[in-house]
mmCIF file of C-alpha atoms in Angstrom:
data_model
loop_
_atom_site.group_PDB
_atom_site.id
_atom_site.type_symbol
_atom_site.label_atom_id
_atom_site.label_comp_id
_atom_site.label_asym_id
_atom_site.label_seq_id
_atom_site.Cartn_x
_atom_site.Cartn_y
_atom_site.Cartn_z
ATOM 1 C CA MET A 215 -0.012 -0.035 -0.147
ATOM 2 C CA CYS A 216 1.129 3.346 -0.610
ATOM 3 C CA GLN A 217 2.289 5.184 2.356
ATOM 4 C CA THR A 218 0.953 8.367 1.332
ATOM 5 C CA CYS A 219 -2.365 7.944 -0.514
ATOM 6 C CA GLY A 220 -3.635 4.416 0.929
ATOM 7 C CA CYS A 221 -3.735 2.976 -2.851
ATOM 8 C CA VAL A 222 -3.270 -0.786 -3.291
ATOM 9 C CA VAL A 223 -1.848 -3.495 -5.654
ATOM 10 C CA THR A 224 -4.844 -4.978 -6.824
ATOM 11 C CA GLY A 225 -3.391 -6.558 -9.982
ATOM 12 C CA GLU A 226 0.113 -7.857 -11.341
ATOM 13 C CA VAL A 227 2.875 -5.290 -11.838
ATOM 14 C CA THR A 228 4.654 -6.544 -15.004
ATOM 15 C CA ILE A 229 7.470 -5.307 -16.967
ATOM 16 C CA ASP A 230 7.726 -5.776 -20.622
ATOM 17 C CA GLY A 231 4.869 -7.918 -20.059
ATOM 18 C CA ALA A 232 6.593 -10.342 -17.533
ATOM 19 C CA VAL A 233 5.698 -10.168 -14.121
ATOM 20 C CA LEU A 234 7.947 -8.920 -11.131
ATOM 21 C CA ASP A 235 8.742 -11.604 -8.977
ATOM 22 C CA ALA A 236 7.704 -13.867 -6.183
ATOM 23 C CA GLU A 237 9.624 -11.857 -3.395
ATOM 24 C CA MET A 238 8.138 -8.467 -4.644
ATOM 25 C CA ALA A 239 4.415 -10.018 -5.429
ATOM 26 C CA HIS A 240 4.646 -11.196 -1.514
ATOM 27 C CA SER A 241 4.550 -7.598 -0.537
ATOM 28 C CA HIS A 242 0.876 -7.910 -0.541
ATOM 29 C CA PHE A 243 -1.034 -4.628 1.032
ATOM 30 C CA HIS A 244 -4.338 -4.201 3.418
ATOM 31 C CA HIS A 245 -6.297 -1.631 2.490
ATOM 32 C CA PRO A 246 -9.711 -0.731 4.746
ATOM 33 C CA ASN A 247 -12.236 -1.480 1.729
ATOM 34 C CA GLN A 248 -11.058 -4.200 1.128
ATOM 35 C CA ALA A 249 -11.971 -8.074 2.348
ATOM 36 C CA HIS A 250 -9.358 -9.591 4.535
ATOM 37 C CA THR A 251 -9.961 -13.206 3.258
ATOM 38 C CA TYR A 252 -6.935 -14.767 3.618
ATOM 39 C CA THR A 253 -4.551 -15.506 7.119
ATOM 40 C CA HIS A 254 -1.089 -14.910 8.381
ATOM 41 C CA ASN A 255 0.694 -14.552 11.127
ATOM 42 C CA HIS A 256 2.171 -11.036 11.106
ATOM 43 C CA GLN A 257 5.833 -12.148 10.879
ATOM 44 C CA HIS A 258 6.521 -10.665 8.011
ATOM 45 C CA SER A 259 6.525 -6.864 7.236
ATOM 46 C CA HIS A 260 3.658 -5.279 5.673
ATOM 47 C CA TYR A 261 1.602 -2.485 6.155
ATOM 48 C CA HIS A 262 -1.989 -1.281 7.060
ATOM 49 C CA HIS A 263 -4.047 1.118 6.065
ATOM 50 C CA HIS A 264 -5.078 2.660 9.215
ATOM 51 C CA LEU A 265 -4.538 5.779 11.734
ATOM 52 C CA HIS A 266 -3.347 4.774 15.361
ATOM 53 C CA HIS A 267 -6.121 7.400 16.508
ATOM 54 C CA ASN A 268 -9.145 5.794 15.235
ATOM 55 C CA HIS A 269 -8.451 2.663 13.734
ATOM 56 C CA LEU A 270 -9.634 1.513 11.043
ATOM 57 C CA HIS A 271 -8.948 -1.986 10.230
ATOM 58 C CA HIS A 272 -11.084 -4.137 8.662
ATOM 59 C CA PRO A 273 -13.993 -5.850 10.595
ATOM 60 C CA ASP A 274 -13.149 -9.031 9.401
ATOM 61 C CA HIS A 275 -9.364 -8.517 10.463
ATOM 62 C CA ALA A 276 -9.551 -10.016 14.006
ATOM 63 C CA TYR A 277 -6.535 -9.921 16.450
ATOM 64 C CA ALA A 278 -5.741 -8.522 19.710
ATOM 65 C CA HIS A 279 -4.673 -5.018 19.461
ATOM 66 C CA THR A 280 -2.637 -4.976 22.389
ATOM 67 C CA GLU A 281 -0.110 -7.411 21.063
ATOM 68 C CA HIS A 282 0.028 -5.958 17.341
ATOM 69 C CA VAL A 283 2.755 -3.449 16.549
ATOM 70 C CA HIS A 284 2.364 -1.294 13.619
ATOM 71 C CA ASP A 285 5.273 -0.122 11.910
ATOM 72 C CA THR A 286 5.031 3.565 11.145
ATOM 73 C CA ARG A 287 7.646 5.839 9.729
ATOM 74 C CA GLY A 288 10.315 5.789 12.047
ATOM 75 C CA VAL A 289 8.600 7.747 15.354
ATOM 76 C CA THR A 290 7.650 7.297 18.825
ATOM 77 C CA ALA A 291 4.057 7.496 18.929
ATOM 78 C CA THR A 292 1.750 7.463 22.019
ATOM 79 C CA ILE A 293 -1.337 5.641 22.354
ATOM 80 C CA SER A 294 -4.081 7.523 23.986
ATOM 81 C CA ASP A 295 -7.038 5.776 26.193
ATOM 82 C CA ARG A 296 -9.241 4.467 24.272
ATOM 83 C CA SER A 297 -12.241 1.777 23.786
ATOM 84 C CA ASP A 298 -12.993 0.193 20.590
ATOM 85 C CA THR A 299 -14.765 -2.772 22.430
ATOM 86 C CA GLY A 300 -15.641 -1.167 26.018
ATOM 87 C CA THR A 301 -12.256 -2.315 27.493
ATOM 88 C CA THR A 302 -10.044 1.021 28.156
ATOM 89 C CA ILE A 303 -6.777 0.843 27.369
ATOM 90 C CA GLN A 304 -3.928 2.344 29.305
ATOM 91 C CA PRO A 305 -2.078 5.024 27.623
ATOM 92 C CA ARG A 306 1.454 3.183 26.092
ATOM 93 C CA THR A 307 4.620 4.288 24.046
ATOM 94 C CA LEU A 308 5.384 2.243 21.246
ATOM 95 C CA THR A 309 9.039 3.371 20.042
ATOM 96 C CA ILE A 310 9.362 2.046 16.507
ATOM 97 C CA ALA A 311 12.760 1.389 15.119
ATOM 98 C CA GLN A 312 11.882 0.733 11.216
ATOM 99 C CA GLY A 313 10.037 3.283 8.908
ATOM 100 C CA ILE A 314 7.604 1.771 6.389
ATOM 101 C CA LEU A 315 9.860 2.627 3.605
ATOM 102 C CA ASN A 316 13.126 1.278 5.042
ATOM 103 C CA LYS A 317 12.872 -1.719 2.149
ATOM 104 C CA ASN A 318 12.698 0.504 -0.150
ATOM 105 C CA ASP A 319 15.257 2.863 0.900
ATOM 106 C CA ARG A 320 17.679 -0.273 0.889
ATOM 107 C CA LEU A 321 16.746 -1.375 -2.361
ATOM 108 C CA ALA A 322 17.368 2.151 -3.637
ATOM 109 C CA GLU A 323 20.876 2.273 -2.314
ATOM 110 C CA ARG A 324 21.665 -0.771 -3.680
ATOM 111 C CA ASN A 325 20.700 0.898 -7.083
ATOM 112 C CA ARG A 326 22.475 3.467 -6.881
ATOM 113 C CA GLY A 327 25.707 1.790 -6.248
ATOM 114 C CA TYR A 328 24.542 -0.481 -9.167
ATOM 115 C CA PHE A 329 24.355 2.167 -10.865
ATOM 116 C CA GLN A 330 27.073 4.058 -10.278
ATOM 117 C CA ALA A 331 29.059 0.905 -11.130
ATOM 118 C CA LYS A 332 27.938 1.491 -14.527
ATOM 119 C CA GLY A 333 29.154 4.513 -14.666
ATOM 120 C CA LEU A 334 25.145 5.903 -15.054
ATOM 121 C CA LEU A 335 23.935 9.531 -14.465
ATOM 122 C CA VAL A 336 19.920 8.263 -13.645
ATOM 123 C CA LEU A 337 16.964 10.684 -13.765
ATOM 124 C CA ASN A 338 13.893 10.030 -11.856
ATOM 125 C CA VAL A 339 11.541 12.628 -13.933
ATOM 126 C CA VAL A 340 8.006 12.937 -11.988
ATOM 127 C CA SER A 341 5.371 15.155 -12.517
ATOM 128 C CA SER A 342 1.314 15.481 -12.998
ATOM 129 C CA PRO A 343 -0.362 13.592 -15.960
ATOM 130 C CA GLY A 344 -0.163 15.523 -19.371
ATOM 131 C CA SER A 345 2.932 17.891 -18.544
ATOM 132 C CA GLY A 346 4.796 16.162 -21.483
ATOM 133 C CA LYS A 347 7.267 13.824 -19.633
ATOM 134 C CA THR A 348 6.954 11.539 -23.032
ATOM 135 C CA ALA A 349 7.592 14.254 -25.360
ATOM 136 C CA LEU A 350 10.365 15.624 -23.338
ATOM 137 C CA LEU A 351 11.771 12.612 -23.303
ATOM 138 C CA GLU A 352 11.187 11.779 -27.165
ATOM 139 C CA ARG A 353 13.415 14.972 -27.567
ATOM 140 C CA LEU A 354 16.695 14.224 -25.429
ATOM 141 C CA LEU A 355 16.612 10.886 -27.219
ATOM 142 C CA GLN A 356 16.416 12.675 -30.327
ATOM 143 C CA ASP A 357 19.276 14.912 -29.435
ATOM 144 C CA TRP A 358 21.352 13.367 -26.962
ATOM 145 C CA PRO A 359 24.071 12.098 -29.434
ATOM 146 C CA GLN A 360 24.167 15.621 -30.707
ATOM 147 C CA GLN A 361 25.797 16.606 -27.142
ATOM 148 C CA GLY A 362 29.415 16.607 -27.225
ATOM 149 C CA GLU A 363 31.216 12.903 -28.517
ATOM 150 C CA GLN A 364 30.220 10.604 -26.147
ATOM 151 C CA GLN A 365 29.281 7.018 -27.420
ATOM 152 C CA ARG A 366 27.161 5.712 -25.121
ATOM 153 C CA GLY A 367 23.573 6.283 -25.339
ATOM 154 C CA VAL A 368 20.060 7.019 -23.162
ATOM 155 C CA GLY A 369 18.075 4.478 -21.765
ATOM 156 C CA VAL A 370 14.268 4.994 -20.045
ATOM 157 C CA ILE A 371 12.312 2.974 -17.855
ATOM 158 C CA VAL A 372 9.145 4.232 -18.491
ATOM 159 C CA GLY A 373 6.274 3.452 -15.289
ATOM 160 C CA ASP A 374 2.505 3.443 -16.278
ATOM 161 C CA LEU A 375 -0.344 1.950 -14.522
ATOM 162 C CA GLU A 376 -2.290 0.120 -17.620
ATOM 163 C CA THR A 377 -0.805 1.093 -21.272
ATOM 164 C CA ASP A 378 2.648 0.779 -22.900
ATOM 165 C CA ASN A 379 1.823 3.579 -24.895
ATOM 166 C CA ASP A 380 4.384 6.150 -23.809
ATOM 167 C CA ALA A 381 7.019 3.290 -24.244
ATOM 168 C CA GLN A 382 6.148 2.502 -27.779
ATOM 169 C CA ARG A 383 6.078 6.447 -28.676
ATOM 170 C CA LEU A 384 9.730 6.225 -26.993
ATOM 171 C CA ARG A 385 10.648 2.722 -28.808
ATOM 172 C CA THR A 386 10.294 5.433 -32.263
ATOM 173 C CA ALA A 387 13.511 7.463 -30.836
ATOM 174 C CA GLY A 388 15.408 5.004 -29.047
ATOM 175 C CA ASP A 389 15.889 1.386 -28.258
ATOM 176 C CA ALA A 390 16.783 1.122 -24.884
ATOM 177 C CA ILE A 391 13.069 1.586 -23.155
ATOM 178 C CA VAL A 392 11.891 -0.964 -20.850
ATOM 179 C CA GLN A 393 7.911 -0.515 -19.856
ATOM 180 C CA ILE A 394 6.780 -0.916 -16.126
ATOM 181 C CA THR A 395 3.082 -1.455 -15.777
ATOM 182 C CA THR A 396 2.036 -1.157 -12.065
ATOM 183 C CA GLY A 397 -1.929 -1.888 -12.389
ATOM 184 C CA THR A 398 -3.043 0.067 -9.503
ATOM 185 C CA ALA A 399 -0.004 1.321 -7.625
ATOM 186 C CA CYS A 400 0.405 5.298 -8.149
ATOM 187 C CA HIS A 401 4.322 5.232 -7.933
ATOM 188 C CA LEU A 402 7.469 3.584 -8.763
ATOM 189 C CA GLU A 403 9.844 1.787 -6.552
ATOM 190 C CA ALA A 404 13.308 0.475 -5.771
ATOM 191 C CA GLU A 405 12.591 -2.852 -6.394
ATOM 192 C CA MET A 406 10.877 -2.288 -9.859
ATOM 193 C CA ILE A 407 13.467 -0.238 -11.053
ATOM 194 C CA ALA A 408 16.423 -2.915 -10.152
ATOM 195 C CA GLN A 409 14.509 -5.010 -12.165
ATOM 196 C CA ALA A 410 13.563 -3.547 -15.430
ATOM 197 C CA ALA A 411 17.298 -1.921 -15.544
ATOM 198 C CA GLN A 412 18.121 -5.627 -15.644
ATOM 199 C CA LYS A 413 16.263 -5.337 -19.014
ATOM 200 C CA LEU A 414 18.841 -2.870 -20.720
ATOM 201 C CA ASP A 415 22.501 -3.295 -21.711
ATOM 202 C CA LEU A 416 23.536 -0.420 -18.916
ATOM 203 C CA ASP A 417 26.963 -0.841 -20.666
ATOM 204 C CA GLN A 418 25.975 0.935 -23.314
ATOM 205 C CA LEU A 419 24.269 3.719 -21.668
ATOM 206 C CA GLU A 420 25.508 6.866 -20.014
ATOM 207 C CA LEU A 421 22.130 8.398 -19.206
ATOM 208 C CA LEU A 422 19.046 6.004 -17.615
ATOM 209 C CA VAL A 423 15.890 8.416 -17.229
ATOM 210 C CA ILE A 424 13.237 6.945 -15.178
ATOM 211 C CA GLU A 425 9.714 8.264 -16.311
ATOM 212 C CA ASN A 426 7.658 8.371 -13.055
ATOM 213 C CA VAL A 427 4.049 7.216 -13.049
ATOM 214 C CA GLY A 428 2.016 10.776 -13.661
ATOM 215 C CA ASN A 429 1.369 11.958 -9.951
ATOM 216 C CA LEU A 430 2.196 14.746 -8.273
ATOM 217 C CA VAL A 431 1.697 12.979 -4.655
ATOM 218 C CA CYS A 432 3.058 9.834 -4.061
ATOM 219 C CA PRO A 433 6.174 9.364 -6.171
ATOM 220 C CA ALA A 434 7.788 11.886 -3.971
ATOM 221 C CA ALA A 435 8.220 9.404 -0.892
ATOM 222 C CA TYR A 436 9.671 6.868 -2.849
ATOM 223 C CA ASP A 437 13.798 6.620 -3.778
ATOM 224 C CA LEU A 438 14.560 4.736 -6.446
ATOM 225 C CA GLY A 439 18.426 5.311 -6.554
ATOM 226 C CA GLU A 440 18.542 8.202 -9.044
ATOM 227 C CA ASP A 441 20.871 11.165 -8.996
ATOM 228 C CA LEU A 442 18.413 13.629 -9.638
ATOM 229 C CA ARG A 443 15.141 14.101 -9.431
ATOM 230 C CA ILE A 444 13.495 15.896 -11.914
ATOM 231 C CA VAL A 445 10.033 17.513 -11.473
ATOM 232 C CA LEU A 446 8.298 18.805 -14.365
ATOM 233 C CA LEU A 447 5.818 21.763 -14.818
ATOM 234 C CA SER A 448 3.353 22.728 -17.388
ATOM 235 C CA VAL A 449 2.128 25.956 -18.253
ATOM 236 C CA THR A 450 -1.456 24.332 -18.338
ATOM 237 C CA GLU A 451 -1.517 23.212 -14.657
ATOM 238 C CA GLY A 452 -1.424 27.122 -13.086
ATOM 239 C CA GLU A 453 1.080 28.865 -11.032
ATOM 240 C CA ASP A 454 0.000 27.476 -7.569
ATOM 241 C CA LYS A 455 1.003 23.479 -8.039
ATOM 242 C CA PRO A 456 4.368 24.284 -6.334
ATOM 243 C CA LEU A 457 2.400 25.789 -3.226
ATOM 244 C CA LYS A 458 -0.372 22.707 -3.536
ATOM 245 C CA TYR A 459 2.101 19.783 -3.771
ATOM 246 C CA ALA A 460 5.291 20.999 -1.800
ATOM 247 C CA PRO A 461 6.747 17.803 -1.031
ATOM 248 C CA MET A 462 7.026 16.948 -4.513
ATOM 249 C CA PHE A 463 8.791 20.338 -5.263
ATOM 250 C CA LYS A 464 10.910 19.870 -2.137
ATOM 251 C CA THR A 465 12.725 16.676 -3.125
ATOM 252 C CA ALA A 466 13.767 18.406 -6.503
ATOM 253 C CA ASP A 467 17.354 18.686 -7.764
ATOM 254 C CA ALA A 468 15.848 20.501 -10.983
ATOM 255 C CA ILE A 469 12.553 21.825 -12.291
ATOM 256 C CA VAL A 470 11.468 22.081 -15.649
ATOM 257 C CA ILE A 471 8.899 24.349 -16.653
ATOM 258 C CA ASN A 472 7.334 22.517 -20.156
ATOM 259 C CA LYS A 473 5.079 23.907 -22.833
ATOM 260 C CA ILE A 474 6.101 27.500 -22.457
ATOM 261 C CA ASP A 475 5.200 28.383 -26.133
ATOM 262 C CA ILE A 476 1.764 28.113 -25.223
ATOM 263 C CA ALA A 477 1.816 30.064 -22.086
ATOM 264 C CA VAL A 478 0.376 33.081 -23.399
ATOM 265 C CA ALA A 479 -2.376 31.089 -24.859
ATOM 266 C CA VAL A 480 -3.309 29.497 -21.311
ATOM 267 C CA GLY A 481 -2.635 32.969 -18.752
ATOM 268 C CA PHE A 482 0.238 31.121 -17.543
ATOM 269 C CA ASP A 483 1.173 33.961 -14.750
ATOM 270 C CA ARG A 484 5.253 33.035 -15.184
ATOM 271 C CA ASP A 485 6.495 35.998 -12.386
ATOM 272 C CA ARG A 486 3.866 34.086 -9.715
ATOM 273 C CA ALA A 487 5.051 30.735 -11.074
ATOM 274 C CA ILE A 488 8.872 31.371 -10.648
ATOM 275 C CA ALA A 489 7.842 33.288 -7.323
ATOM 276 C CA ASN A 490 6.555 30.177 -5.885
ATOM 277 C CA LEU A 491 8.895 27.975 -7.190
ATOM 278 C CA HIS A 492 11.543 29.695 -5.619
ATOM 279 C CA LYS A 493 9.565 29.706 -2.346
ATOM 280 C CA VAL A 494 9.104 25.905 -2.161
ATOM 281 C CA ALA A 495 12.573 24.501 -3.856
ATOM 282 C CA PRO A 496 15.040 27.025 -3.386
ATOM 283 C CA GLN A 497 17.889 24.642 -4.192
ATOM 284 C CA ALA A 498 16.572 23.640 -7.509
ATOM 285 C CA PRO A 499 17.538 25.137 -10.818
ATOM 286 C CA ILE A 500 14.804 25.858 -13.160
ATOM 287 C CA PHE A 501 14.605 25.469 -16.824
ATOM 288 C CA GLU A 502 11.961 26.768 -18.996
ATOM 289 C CA VAL A 503 11.473 24.649 -22.426
ATOM 290 C CA SER A 504 9.105 23.766 -24.909
ATOM 291 C CA ALA A 505 9.383 19.989 -25.863
ATOM 292 C CA ARG A 506 7.449 20.624 -28.969
ATOM 293 C CA THR A 507 9.383 23.981 -30.283
ATOM 294 C CA GLY A 508 12.820 22.813 -28.824
ATOM 295 C CA THR A 509 13.154 26.414 -26.989
ATOM 296 C CA GLY A 510 14.956 26.373 -24.050
ATOM 297 C CA LEU A 511 16.357 22.540 -24.535
ATOM 298 C CA GLU A 512 19.831 23.791 -25.149
ATOM 299 C CA ALA A 513 20.026 25.142 -21.375
ATOM 300 C CA TRP A 514 18.545 22.062 -20.304
ATOM 301 C CA TYR A 515 20.744 19.652 -22.105
ATOM 302 C CA ALA A 516 23.856 21.685 -20.808
ATOM 303 C CA TYR A 517 22.973 21.092 -17.409
ATOM 304 C CA LEU A 518 22.388 17.302 -18.096
ATOM 305 C CA GLN A 519 26.027 17.326 -19.464
ATOM 306 C CA GLY A 520 27.325 18.865 -16.751
ATOM 307 C CA GLN A 521 25.893 16.505 -14.016
ATOM 308 C CA ARG A 522 27.318 13.547 -16.056
ATOM 309 C CA GLU A 523 30.620 14.761 -16.382
ATOM 310 C CA ARG A 524 30.238 15.742 -12.207
ATOM 311 C CA LYS A 525 29.359 12.180 -11.779
ATOM 312 C CA ALA A 526 32.124 10.633 -13.977
ATOM 313 C CA THR A 527 34.337 12.960 -12.297
ATOM 314 C CA THR A 528 33.138 11.556 -8.928
ATOM 315 C CA ILE A 529 33.474 8.256 -9.651
ATOM 316 C CA MET A 530 36.775 8.230 -11.130
ATOM 317 C CA GLY A 531 37.866 9.865 -8.233
ATOM 318 C CA SER A 532 36.470 7.564 -5.624
#
């Protein structure tokens, strides 16, 4: 279950049509709206969708609350007096030693080390649906070989809930494309990336781009092992998105404002948008581009080349 929105995986996660391995499939999820029709002994790590104050366990989920320690976010939580069944429970303090994203974070670090060993610069591109991620990546696949004299290319891992439409579009511009279909999951996770990367010849790549699921909320919580998190904002979304979805923008290493060629037509208030971005994400450089016309892409590519060279220097010095 997504620790942010509570959405659940109810179908299969596939990578280029193959089901994710059994270990990943065992990470099943509970949801208050789903009947708990199977039994298990709670010896493994999984996460329940509920609030600790005002428990929202499904009524079929019967076990002693006093013996059931729930994993939260690596914090100390105090449970106050309450009465679920007429019995008063005394206040207790539970020290939670492990965050719910602990496993994902460990796998992300493993990914990061593996990608570094391969000499790859890895981008995690996140945005809302329709902001132009795929169009931006199409241009990148077409233009990247023209940037400098590098011999290696660009690979893309595409995340989508149901279709492979974006992957098919990108394959017209490049060969190293892998599709992850998440079913109902609203984000990508580190294990998905690890398995998808095995489909690529990483030795032939110098840049790996992860096109995350279109969602400005949930992907913010998941480290995939990337070097840079790129947040894409299109002029059609409104200037207040950085304020409304602050966690995503706060985690950005760089921000790309796309579709500037239609900014006037849609009444985009550029100054207000830039001010909001500087307020929420002062650490992130901003690039204003149009993937359709190519405006601004030169500066965007120069930034990526600089980051690639910086990483190459770091790897050589390590």
